[in-house]
Coordinates of C-alpha atoms in Angstrom, one line a residue:
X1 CA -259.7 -10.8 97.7
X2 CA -257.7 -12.8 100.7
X3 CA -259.7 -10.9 103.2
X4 CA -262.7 -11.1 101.7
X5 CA -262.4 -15.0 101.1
X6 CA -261.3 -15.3 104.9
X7 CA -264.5 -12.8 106.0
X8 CA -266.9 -15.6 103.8
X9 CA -264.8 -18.1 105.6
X10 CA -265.6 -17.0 109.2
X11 CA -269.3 -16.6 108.1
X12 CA -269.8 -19.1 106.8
X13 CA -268.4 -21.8 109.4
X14 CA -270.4 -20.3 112.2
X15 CA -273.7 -22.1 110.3
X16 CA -272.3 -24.6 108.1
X17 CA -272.3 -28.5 108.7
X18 CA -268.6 -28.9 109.8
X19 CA -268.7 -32.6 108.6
X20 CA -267.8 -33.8 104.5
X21 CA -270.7 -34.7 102.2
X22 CA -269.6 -36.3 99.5
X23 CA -271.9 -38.9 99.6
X24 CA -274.5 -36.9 99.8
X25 CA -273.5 -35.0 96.6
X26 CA -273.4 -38.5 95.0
X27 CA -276.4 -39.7 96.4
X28 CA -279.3 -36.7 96.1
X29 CA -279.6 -35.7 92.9
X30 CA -279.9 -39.2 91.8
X31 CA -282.5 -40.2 94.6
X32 CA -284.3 -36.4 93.6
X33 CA -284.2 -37.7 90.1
X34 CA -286.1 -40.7 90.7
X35 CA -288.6 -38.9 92.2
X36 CA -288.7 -36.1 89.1
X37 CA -289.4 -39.8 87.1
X38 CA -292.4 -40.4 89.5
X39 CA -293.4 -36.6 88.9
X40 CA -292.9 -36.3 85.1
X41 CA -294.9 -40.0 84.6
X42 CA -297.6 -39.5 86.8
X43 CA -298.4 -36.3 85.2
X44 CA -298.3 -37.6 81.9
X45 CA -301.1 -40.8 82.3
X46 CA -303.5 -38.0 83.4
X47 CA -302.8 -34.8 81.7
X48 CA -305.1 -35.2 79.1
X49 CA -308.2 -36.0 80.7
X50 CA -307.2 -32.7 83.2
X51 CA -305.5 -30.2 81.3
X52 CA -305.6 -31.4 77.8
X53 CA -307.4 -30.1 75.1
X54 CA -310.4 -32.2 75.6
X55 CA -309.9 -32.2 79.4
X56 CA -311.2 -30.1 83.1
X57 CA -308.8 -27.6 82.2
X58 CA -307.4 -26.9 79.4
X59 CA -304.1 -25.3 79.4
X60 CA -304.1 -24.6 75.5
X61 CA -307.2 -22.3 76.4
X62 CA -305.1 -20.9 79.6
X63 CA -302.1 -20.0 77.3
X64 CA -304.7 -18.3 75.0
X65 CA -306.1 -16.4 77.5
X66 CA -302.7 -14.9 78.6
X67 CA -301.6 -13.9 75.5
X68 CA -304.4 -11.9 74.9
X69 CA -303.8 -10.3 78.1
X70 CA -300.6 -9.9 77.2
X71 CA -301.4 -8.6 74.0
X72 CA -304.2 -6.1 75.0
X73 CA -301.7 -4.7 78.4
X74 CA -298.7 -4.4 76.2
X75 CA -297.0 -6.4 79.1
X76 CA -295.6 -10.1 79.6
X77 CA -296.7 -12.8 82.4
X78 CA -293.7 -15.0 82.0
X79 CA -292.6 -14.2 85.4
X80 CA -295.9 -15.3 86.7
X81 CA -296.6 -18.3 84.8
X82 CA -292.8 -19.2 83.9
X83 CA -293.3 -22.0 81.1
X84 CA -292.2 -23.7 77.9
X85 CA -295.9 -23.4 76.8
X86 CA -295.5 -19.7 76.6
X87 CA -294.1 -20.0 73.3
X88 CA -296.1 -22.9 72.1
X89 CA -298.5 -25.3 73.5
X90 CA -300.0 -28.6 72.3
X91 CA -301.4 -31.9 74.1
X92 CA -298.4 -33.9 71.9
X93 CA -296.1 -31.1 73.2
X94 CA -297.1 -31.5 77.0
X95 CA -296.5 -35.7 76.8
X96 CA -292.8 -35.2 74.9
X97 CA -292.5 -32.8 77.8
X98 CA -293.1 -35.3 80.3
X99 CA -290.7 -38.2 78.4
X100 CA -288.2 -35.4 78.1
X101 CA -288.9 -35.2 81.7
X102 CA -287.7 -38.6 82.3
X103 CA -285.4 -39.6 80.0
X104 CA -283.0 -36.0 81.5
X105 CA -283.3 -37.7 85.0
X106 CA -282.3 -41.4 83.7
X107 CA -279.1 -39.5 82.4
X108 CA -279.1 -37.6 85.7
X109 CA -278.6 -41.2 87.3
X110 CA -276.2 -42.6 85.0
X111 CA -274.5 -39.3 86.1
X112 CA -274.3 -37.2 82.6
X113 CA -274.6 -33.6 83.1
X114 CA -276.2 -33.4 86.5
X115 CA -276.4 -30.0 87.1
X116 CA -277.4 -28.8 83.4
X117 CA -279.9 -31.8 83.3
X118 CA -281.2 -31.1 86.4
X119 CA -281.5 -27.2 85.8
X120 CA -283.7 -28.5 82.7
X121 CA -285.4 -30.7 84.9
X122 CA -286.5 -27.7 87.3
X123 CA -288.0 -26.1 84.3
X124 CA -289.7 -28.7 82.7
X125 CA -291.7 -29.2 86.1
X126 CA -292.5 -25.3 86.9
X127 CA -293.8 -25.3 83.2
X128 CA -296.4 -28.1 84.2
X129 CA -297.0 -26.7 88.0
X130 CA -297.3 -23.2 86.2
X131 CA -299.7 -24.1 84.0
X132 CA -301.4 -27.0 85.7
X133 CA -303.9 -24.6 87.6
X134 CA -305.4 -26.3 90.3
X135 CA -304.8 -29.8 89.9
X136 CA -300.8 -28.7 90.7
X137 CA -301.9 -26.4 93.9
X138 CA -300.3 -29.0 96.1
X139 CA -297.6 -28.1 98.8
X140 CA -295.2 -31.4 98.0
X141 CA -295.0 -29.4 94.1
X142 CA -293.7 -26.5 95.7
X143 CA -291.3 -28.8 97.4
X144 CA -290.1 -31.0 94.4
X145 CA -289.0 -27.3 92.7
X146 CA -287.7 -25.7 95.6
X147 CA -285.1 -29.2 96.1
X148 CA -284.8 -29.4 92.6
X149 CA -283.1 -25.6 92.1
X150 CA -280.9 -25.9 95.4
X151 CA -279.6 -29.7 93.7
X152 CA -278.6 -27.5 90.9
X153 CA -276.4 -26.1 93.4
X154 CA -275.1 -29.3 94.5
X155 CA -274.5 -31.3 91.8
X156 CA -271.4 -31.5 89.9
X157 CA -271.3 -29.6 86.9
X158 CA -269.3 -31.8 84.4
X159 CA -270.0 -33.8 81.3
X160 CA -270.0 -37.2 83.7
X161 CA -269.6 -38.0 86.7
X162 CA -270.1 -41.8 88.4
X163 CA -267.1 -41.6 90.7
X164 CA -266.5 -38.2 91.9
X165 CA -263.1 -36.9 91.4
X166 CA -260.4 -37.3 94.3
X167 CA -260.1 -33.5 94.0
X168 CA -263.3 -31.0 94.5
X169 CA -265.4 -34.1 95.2
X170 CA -266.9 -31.9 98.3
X171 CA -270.0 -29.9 97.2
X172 CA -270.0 -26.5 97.3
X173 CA -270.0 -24.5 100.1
X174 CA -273.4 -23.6 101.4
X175 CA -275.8 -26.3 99.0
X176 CA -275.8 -28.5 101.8
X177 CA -276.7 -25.5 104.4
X178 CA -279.7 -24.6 101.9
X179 CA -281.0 -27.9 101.9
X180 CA -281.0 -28.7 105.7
X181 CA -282.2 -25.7 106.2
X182 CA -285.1 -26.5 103.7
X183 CA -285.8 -30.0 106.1
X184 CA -285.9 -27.9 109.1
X185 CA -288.8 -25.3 107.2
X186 CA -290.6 -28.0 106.2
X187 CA -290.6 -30.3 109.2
X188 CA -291.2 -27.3 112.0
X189 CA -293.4 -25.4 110.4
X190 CA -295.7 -28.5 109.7
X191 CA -295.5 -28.9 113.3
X192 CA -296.0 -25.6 114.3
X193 CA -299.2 -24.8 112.1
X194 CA -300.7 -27.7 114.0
X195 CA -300.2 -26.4 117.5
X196 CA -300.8 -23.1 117.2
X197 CA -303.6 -23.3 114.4
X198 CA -306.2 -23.1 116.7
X199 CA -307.4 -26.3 115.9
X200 CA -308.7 -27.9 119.4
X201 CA -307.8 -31.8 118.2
X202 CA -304.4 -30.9 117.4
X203 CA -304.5 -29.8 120.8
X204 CA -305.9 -32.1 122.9
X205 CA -304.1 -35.4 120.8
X206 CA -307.2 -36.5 119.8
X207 CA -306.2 -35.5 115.5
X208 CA -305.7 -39.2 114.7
X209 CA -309.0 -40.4 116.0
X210 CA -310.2 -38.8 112.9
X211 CA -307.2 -38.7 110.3
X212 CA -306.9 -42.2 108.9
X213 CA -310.5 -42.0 108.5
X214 CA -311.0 -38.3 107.4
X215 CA -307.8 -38.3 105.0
X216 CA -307.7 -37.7 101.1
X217 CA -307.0 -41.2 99.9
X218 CA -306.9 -43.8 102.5
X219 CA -305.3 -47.3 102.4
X220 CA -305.9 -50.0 103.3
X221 CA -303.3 -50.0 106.7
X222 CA -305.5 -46.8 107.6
X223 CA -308.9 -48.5 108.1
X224 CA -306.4 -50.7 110.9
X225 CA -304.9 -47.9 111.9
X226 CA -308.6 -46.0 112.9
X227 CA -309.2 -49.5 114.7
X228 CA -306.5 -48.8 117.3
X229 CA -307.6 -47.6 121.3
X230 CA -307.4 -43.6 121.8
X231 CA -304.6 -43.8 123.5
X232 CA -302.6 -45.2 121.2
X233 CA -303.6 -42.7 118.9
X234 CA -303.0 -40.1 121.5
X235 CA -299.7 -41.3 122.3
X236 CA -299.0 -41.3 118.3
X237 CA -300.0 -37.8 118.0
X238 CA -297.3 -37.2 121.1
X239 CA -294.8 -38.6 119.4
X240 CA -295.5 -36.9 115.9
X241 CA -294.8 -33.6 117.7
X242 CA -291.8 -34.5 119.3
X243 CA -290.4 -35.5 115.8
X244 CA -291.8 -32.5 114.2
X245 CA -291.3 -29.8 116.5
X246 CA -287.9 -30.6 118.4
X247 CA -286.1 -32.9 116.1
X248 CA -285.9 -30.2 113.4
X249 CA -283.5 -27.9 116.0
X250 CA -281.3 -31.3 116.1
X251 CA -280.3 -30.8 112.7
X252 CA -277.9 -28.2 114.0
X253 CA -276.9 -30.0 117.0
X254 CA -273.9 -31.4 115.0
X255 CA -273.3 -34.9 113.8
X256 CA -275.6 -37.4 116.3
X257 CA -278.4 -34.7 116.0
X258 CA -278.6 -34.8 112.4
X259 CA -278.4 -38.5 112.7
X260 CA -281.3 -38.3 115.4
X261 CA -283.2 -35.8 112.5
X262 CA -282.8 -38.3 110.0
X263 CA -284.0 -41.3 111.9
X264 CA -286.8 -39.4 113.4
X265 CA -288.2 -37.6 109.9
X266 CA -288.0 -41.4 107.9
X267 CA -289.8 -43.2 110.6
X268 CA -291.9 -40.7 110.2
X269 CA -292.6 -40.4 106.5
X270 CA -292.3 -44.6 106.6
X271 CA -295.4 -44.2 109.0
X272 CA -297.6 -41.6 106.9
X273 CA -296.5 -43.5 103.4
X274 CA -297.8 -47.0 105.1
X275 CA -301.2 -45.4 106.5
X276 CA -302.2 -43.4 103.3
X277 CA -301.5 -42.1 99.8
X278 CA -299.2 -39.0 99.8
X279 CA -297.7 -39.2 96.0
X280 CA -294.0 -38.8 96.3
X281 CA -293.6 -36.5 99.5
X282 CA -292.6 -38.9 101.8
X283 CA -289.8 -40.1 99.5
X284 CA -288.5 -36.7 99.1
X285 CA -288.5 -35.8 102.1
X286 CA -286.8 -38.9 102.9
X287 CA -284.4 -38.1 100.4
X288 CA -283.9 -34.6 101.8
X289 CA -283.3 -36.4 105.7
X290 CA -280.4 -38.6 104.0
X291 CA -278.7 -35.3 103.3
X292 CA -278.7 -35.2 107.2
X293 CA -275.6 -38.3 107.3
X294 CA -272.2 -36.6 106.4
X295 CA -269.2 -39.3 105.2
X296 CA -268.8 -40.6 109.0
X297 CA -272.4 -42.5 108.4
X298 CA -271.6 -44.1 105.2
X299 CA -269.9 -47.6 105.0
X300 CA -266.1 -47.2 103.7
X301 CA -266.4 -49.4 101.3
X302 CA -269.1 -47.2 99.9
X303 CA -267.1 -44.2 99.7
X304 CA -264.1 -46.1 97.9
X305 CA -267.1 -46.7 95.3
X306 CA -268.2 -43.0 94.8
X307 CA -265.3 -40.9 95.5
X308 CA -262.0 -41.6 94.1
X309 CA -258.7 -41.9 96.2
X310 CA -256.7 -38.6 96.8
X311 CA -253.5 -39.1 96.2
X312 CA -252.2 -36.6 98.7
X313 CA -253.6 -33.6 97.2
X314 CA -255.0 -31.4 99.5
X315 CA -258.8 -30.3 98.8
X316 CA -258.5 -26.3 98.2
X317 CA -260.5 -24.6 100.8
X318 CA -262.2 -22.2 98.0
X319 CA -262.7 -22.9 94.3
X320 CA -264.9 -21.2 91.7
X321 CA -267.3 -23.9 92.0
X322 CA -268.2 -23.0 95.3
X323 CA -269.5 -19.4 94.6
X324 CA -272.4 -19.5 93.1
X325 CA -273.8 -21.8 96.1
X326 CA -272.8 -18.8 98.0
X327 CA -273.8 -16.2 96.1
X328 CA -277.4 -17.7 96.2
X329 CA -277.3 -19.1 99.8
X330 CA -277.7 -15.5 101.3
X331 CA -280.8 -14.3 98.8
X332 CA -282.5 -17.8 99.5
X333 CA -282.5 -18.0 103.0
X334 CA -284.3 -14.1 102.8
X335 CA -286.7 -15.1 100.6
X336 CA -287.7 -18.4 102.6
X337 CA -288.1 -16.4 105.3
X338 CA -289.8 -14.3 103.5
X339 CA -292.9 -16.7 102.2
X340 CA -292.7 -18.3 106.0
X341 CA -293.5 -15.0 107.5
X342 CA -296.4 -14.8 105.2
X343 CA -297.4 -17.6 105.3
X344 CA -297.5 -17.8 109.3
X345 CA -299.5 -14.3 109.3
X346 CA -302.2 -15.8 106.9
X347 CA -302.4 -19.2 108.9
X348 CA -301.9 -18.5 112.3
X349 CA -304.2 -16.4 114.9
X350 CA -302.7 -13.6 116.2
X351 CA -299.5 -13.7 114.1
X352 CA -298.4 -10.6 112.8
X353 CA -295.7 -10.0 110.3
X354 CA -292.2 -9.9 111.9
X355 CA -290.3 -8.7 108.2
X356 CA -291.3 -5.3 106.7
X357 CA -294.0 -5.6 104.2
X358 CA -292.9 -3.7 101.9
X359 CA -290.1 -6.7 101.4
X360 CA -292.9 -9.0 100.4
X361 CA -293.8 -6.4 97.6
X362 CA -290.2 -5.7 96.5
X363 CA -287.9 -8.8 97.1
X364 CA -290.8 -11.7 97.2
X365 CA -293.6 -11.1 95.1
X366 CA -291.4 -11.2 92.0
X367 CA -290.1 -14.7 92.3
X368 CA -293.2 -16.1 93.4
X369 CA -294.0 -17.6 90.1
X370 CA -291.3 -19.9 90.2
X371 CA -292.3 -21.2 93.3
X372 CA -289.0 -22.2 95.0
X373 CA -289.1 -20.2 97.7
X374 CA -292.2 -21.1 99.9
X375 CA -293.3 -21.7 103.7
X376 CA -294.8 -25.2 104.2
X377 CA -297.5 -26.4 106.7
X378 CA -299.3 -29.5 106.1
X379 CA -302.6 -30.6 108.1
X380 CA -303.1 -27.9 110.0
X381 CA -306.9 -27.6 109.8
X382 CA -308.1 -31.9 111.4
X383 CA -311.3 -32.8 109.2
X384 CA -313.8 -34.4 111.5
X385 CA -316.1 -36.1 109.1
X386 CA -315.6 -37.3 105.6
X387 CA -318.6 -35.8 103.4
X388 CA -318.3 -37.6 99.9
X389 CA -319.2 -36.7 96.2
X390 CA -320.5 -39.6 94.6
X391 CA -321.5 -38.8 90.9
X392 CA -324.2 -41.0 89.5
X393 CA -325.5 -41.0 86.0
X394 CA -329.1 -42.4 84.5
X395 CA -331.0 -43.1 81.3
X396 CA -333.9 -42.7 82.4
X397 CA -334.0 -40.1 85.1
X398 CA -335.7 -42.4 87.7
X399 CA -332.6 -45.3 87.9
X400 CA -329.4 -43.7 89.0
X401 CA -326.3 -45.5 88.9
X402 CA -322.8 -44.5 90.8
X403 CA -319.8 -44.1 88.4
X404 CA -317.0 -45.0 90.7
X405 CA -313.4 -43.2 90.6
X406 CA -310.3 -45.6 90.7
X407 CA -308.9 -44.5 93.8
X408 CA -311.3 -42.5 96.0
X409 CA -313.8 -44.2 98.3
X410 CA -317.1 -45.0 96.7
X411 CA -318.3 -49.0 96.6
X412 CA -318.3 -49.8 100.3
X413 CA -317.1 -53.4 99.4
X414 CA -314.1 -52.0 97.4
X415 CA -310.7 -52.2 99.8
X416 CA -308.8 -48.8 100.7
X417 CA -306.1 -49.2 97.8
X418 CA -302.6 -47.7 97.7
X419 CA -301.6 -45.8 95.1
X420 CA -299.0 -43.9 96.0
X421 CA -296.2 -42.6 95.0
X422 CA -299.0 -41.9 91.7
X423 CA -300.8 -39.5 92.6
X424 CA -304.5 -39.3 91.1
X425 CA -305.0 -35.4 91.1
X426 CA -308.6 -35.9 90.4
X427 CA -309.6 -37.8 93.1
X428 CA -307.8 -35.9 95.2
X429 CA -309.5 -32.7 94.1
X430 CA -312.8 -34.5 95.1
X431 CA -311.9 -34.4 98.2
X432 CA -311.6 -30.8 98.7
X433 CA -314.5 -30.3 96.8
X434 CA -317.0 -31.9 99.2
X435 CA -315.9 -30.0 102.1
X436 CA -317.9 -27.4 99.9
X437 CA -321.4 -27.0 100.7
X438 CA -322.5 -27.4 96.6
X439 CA -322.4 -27.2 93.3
X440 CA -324.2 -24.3 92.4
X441 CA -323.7 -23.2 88.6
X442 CA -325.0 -19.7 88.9
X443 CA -322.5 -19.1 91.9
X444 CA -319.3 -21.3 91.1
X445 CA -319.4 -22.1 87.1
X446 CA -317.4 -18.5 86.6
X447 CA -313.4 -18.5 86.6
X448 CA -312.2 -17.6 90.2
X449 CA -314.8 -19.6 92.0
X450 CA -313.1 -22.5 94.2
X451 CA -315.8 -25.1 92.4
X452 CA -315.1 -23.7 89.0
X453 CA -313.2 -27.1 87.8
X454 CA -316.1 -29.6 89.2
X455 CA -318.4 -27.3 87.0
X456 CA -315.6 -28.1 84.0
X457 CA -315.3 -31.5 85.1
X458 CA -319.4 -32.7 85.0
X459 CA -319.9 -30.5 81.6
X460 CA -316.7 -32.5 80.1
X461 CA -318.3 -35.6 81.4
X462 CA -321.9 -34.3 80.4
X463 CA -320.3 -33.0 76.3
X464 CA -318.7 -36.7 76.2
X465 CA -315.3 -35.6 76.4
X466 CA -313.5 -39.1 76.5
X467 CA -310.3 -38.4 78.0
X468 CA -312.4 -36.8 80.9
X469 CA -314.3 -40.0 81.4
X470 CA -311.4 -41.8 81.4
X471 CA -310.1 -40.7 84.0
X472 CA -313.2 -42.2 85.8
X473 CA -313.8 -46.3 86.0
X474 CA -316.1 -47.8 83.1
X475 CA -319.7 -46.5 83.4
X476 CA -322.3 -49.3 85.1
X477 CA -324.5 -48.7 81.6
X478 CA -323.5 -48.3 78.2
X479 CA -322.1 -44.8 77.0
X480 CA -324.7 -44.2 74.5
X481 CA -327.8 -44.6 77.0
X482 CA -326.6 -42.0 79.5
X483 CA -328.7 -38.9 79.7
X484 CA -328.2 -37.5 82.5
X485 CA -325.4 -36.9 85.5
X486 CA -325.9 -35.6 88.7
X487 CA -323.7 -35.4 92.1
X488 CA -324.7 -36.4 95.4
X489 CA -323.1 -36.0 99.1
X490 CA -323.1 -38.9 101.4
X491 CA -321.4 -39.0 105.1
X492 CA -318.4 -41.9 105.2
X493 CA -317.0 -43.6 107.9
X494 CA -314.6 -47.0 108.5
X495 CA -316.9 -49.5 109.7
X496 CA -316.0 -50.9 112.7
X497 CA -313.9 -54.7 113.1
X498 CA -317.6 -56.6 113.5
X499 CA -319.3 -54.9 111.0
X500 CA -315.9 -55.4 108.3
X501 CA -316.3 -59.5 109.3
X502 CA -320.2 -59.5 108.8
X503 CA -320.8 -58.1 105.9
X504 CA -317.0 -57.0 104.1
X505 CA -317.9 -53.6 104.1
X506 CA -314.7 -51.1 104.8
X507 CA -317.4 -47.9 104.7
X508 CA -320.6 -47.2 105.6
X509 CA -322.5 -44.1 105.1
X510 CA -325.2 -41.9 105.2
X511 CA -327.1 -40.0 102.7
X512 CA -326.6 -36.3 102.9
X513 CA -328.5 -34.9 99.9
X514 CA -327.8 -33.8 96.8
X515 CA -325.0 -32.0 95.6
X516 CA -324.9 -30.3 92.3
X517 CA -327.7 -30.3 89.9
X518 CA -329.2 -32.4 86.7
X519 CA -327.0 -32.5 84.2
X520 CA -328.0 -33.6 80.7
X521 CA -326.2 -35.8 78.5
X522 CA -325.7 -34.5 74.9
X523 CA -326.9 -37.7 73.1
X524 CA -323.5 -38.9 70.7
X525 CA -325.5 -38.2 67.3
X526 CA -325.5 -34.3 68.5
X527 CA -321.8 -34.6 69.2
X528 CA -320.6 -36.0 66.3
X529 CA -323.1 -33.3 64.4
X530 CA -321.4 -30.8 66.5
X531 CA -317.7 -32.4 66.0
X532 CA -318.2 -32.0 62.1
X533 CA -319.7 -28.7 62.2
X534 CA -316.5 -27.4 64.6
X535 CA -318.9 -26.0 67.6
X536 CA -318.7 -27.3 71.1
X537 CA -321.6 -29.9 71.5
X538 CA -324.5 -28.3 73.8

């Protein structure tokens, strides 16, 4: 066992961060569970109108749907959509889920049972991300679980914990490896999609000429931002690279490097948080960047505070504690290779596979469901223009009227807001919609198709299905006179500083033709018949 320890030993020091964290081991899982509070409660305000009985997509009606499966194949889908709902689901269910959510990481705070807590934590979101369909398709998802299991590894594992104890107050061997190495995936590869996408903006620095316009959610800094001379923009794009392309090799550059990393990455993420709405990725990746600062970076009075005096006890240089960091630090790192490899071969031109396939099959393909072990690459694809969905309903099939969404743009008068770290999943979803060329209910109303939800989504506004309209603003005409819905596409763009003073427009646009069919309104009387009768209404 000596040898072997001391083998591990050697091993591991050649990658590990040679500096003490235990200020970091104080400080993540708190910060990570302040953002599982964002997650769990900006779920919760919009899961009914999305995935709630009444809502776009139902996850009752997904459950059902795999236990058929399940039953008819004599085989289990656990492993692929890992969830609490397996064994039961309800809408009343999914909200206690989401308290639970956040009451486990107010205790995670107050420091009670971290690493159990936030084990149950890790769960409780891959049951909603599992099961969330496409409104939980984003990348910064994929990132909250994959930080959330390698803080189980961090976090002490004792009833509570506010100071940590003079003795083994160092986390385990390898959790802080994992998660620096997580910050260097997500931060390089983010760069790296963008330069070698193919993508000729990215390459000639011209991307933010069309980003603070073209992005998901703008704010209101953004339309000032698009205002700015092309070379400031250019030089911006410049300087985005350097921080995501070089910076990330810093991290293992010892102790200034990963100070340099973690400056770099929060002016960054203070940058893209300022300019538009990205829920709570940039405060977990800020959160992941603190990890960067070892003890020398903290203030000593600070440490007094979190770490109890030693009282000449030496630190053992292996404990039990420390295994299972280790013991998972080896299979991680393969399988995040793994999903990058992929991930690169699908994305990038010309890249071919550098890890057998066959490993894909074996080793990554079964733990793919949890989604904890992934390849990360945001914005590689610059959109130009902004096409916009603008749904508008009418009574009388001649006067249409727009029914506005609460964050996305629609009213031309109405400011860029910011909404952020919430993230409204619906409006977001709009987005990717329109770069679609149609609705077309013959082609995309089947399960599969990419437009499958917008068909849900206008039929759940079309059958009256109130927690679907709410998550829309109130309707210009009363509910009951409604009989029809239809969407249109229209070409946005920031107006320019003269145009903004003249007539306090933040858009203008330009009609692009319609966008999804007629959709009648099933008057209320037929609903409520319908409703009392126990059939869907028409």
């Amino acid at each position: 066992m000596t040898r072997l320890q001391a083998l591990l030993s050697d091993v591991y020091s050649r990658f590990r961060p040679a500096a003490s964290y235990r200020v970091v081991r104080w400080l993540f899982p708190r910060l990570l569970a302040g953002i599982y509070v964002i997650a769990f409660l900006s779920w919760e305000v919009q899961l009914d109108g999305l995935c709630g009985e009444e809502g776009i997509l139902p996850t009752g009606r997904l459950m059902e749907n795999i236990q058929k499966y399940e039953e008819v194949e004599e085989t289990s889908l656990f492993w692929s959509y890992p969830s609490l709902y397996h064994w039961q689901y309800s809408d009343a269910l999914a909200h206690g889920l989401c308290w639970a959510g956040v009451c486990l990481s107010l205790l995670v705070i107050a420091g009670v049972l971290q690493g159990p807590l936030l084990l149950a934590l890790w769960f409780g979101y891959l049951s909603i991300a599992s099961t969330g369909e496409i409104f939980m398709g984003y990348q910064w998802d994929a990132l909250l679980l994959e930080a959330g299991l390698l803080a189980v590894l961090l976090a002490p594992w004792r009833w509570w914990t506010w100071r940590l104890p003079a003795r083994h107050s160092s986390p385990p061997k390898g959790s802080v490896f994992l998660l620096h190495f997580l910050l260097f995936r997500l931060m390089f590869l983010s760069g790296y999609v963008k330069i070698a996408g193919g993508d000729n903006v990215w390459e000639d620095m011209s991307a933010l000429r069309y980003h603070f316009e073209t992005q998901p959610l703008p704010n209101m800094l953004a339309w000032w931002m698009h205002q700015l001379p092309d070379w400031a923009l250019a030089w911006s794009c410049r300087g985005m690279y350097g921080i995501e392309l070089l910076l990330p090799f810093a991290i293992f550059l010892g102790r200034w490097g990963r100070m340099s990393a973690c400056a770099g990455f929060s002016l960054l993420m203070v940058a893209i948080f300022a300019t538009g709405n990205y829920n709570f990725f940039n405060l977990l990746t800020v959160a992941l960047a603190l990890a960067l600062l070892d003890d020398s970076w903290w203030p000593q009075s600070l440490k007094r505070r979190l770490v109890k005096e030693s009282r000449g006890e030496a630190e053992p240089r292996w404990h039990w504690r420390h295994w299972p960091a280790m013991l998972v630090a080896g299979p991680a790192l393969l399988l995040s290779l793994l999903a990058a490899d992929g991930f690169l071969a699908g994305r990038i031109p010309g890249w071919k596979a550098k890890l057998p396939v066959e490993w894909q099959a074996s080793l990554y393909a079964p733990v793919q469901g949890l989604r904890s072990f992934n390849a990360y690459g945001l914005f590689q694809d610059m959109t130009e223009e902004r096409p916009e969905i603008v749904i508008e309903v009418s009574d009388d099939g001649y006067r249409w009227l727009e029914l506005e969404f609460p964050w996305k743009p629609g009213d031309l008068k109405r400011r860029p807001g910011q909404v952020a770290p919430h993230q409204p999943r619906l409006d977001w979803q709009m987005w990717f919609a329109a770069l679609y060329p149609g609705f077309q209910p013959n082609r995309d109303a089947q399960p599969g198709s990419p437009l499958f939800w917008f068909g849900e989504f206008l039929g759940g506004l079309a059958q009256g299905k109130q927690p679907v309209w709410d998550l829309m603003e109130p309707p210009p005409m009363p509910m009951d006179d409604i009989r029809e819905i239809r969407a249109v596409l229209y070409q946005y763009r920031f107006t320019d500083m003269a145009t903004r003073l003249q007539t306090g427009e933040w858009w203008t646009r330009e009609w692009k033709g319609g966008y999804s069919p007629i959709f009648k309104i099933t008057p209320p009387a037929q609903r409520e018949a319908a409703a009392e009768s126990g059939q869907d209404a028409p």
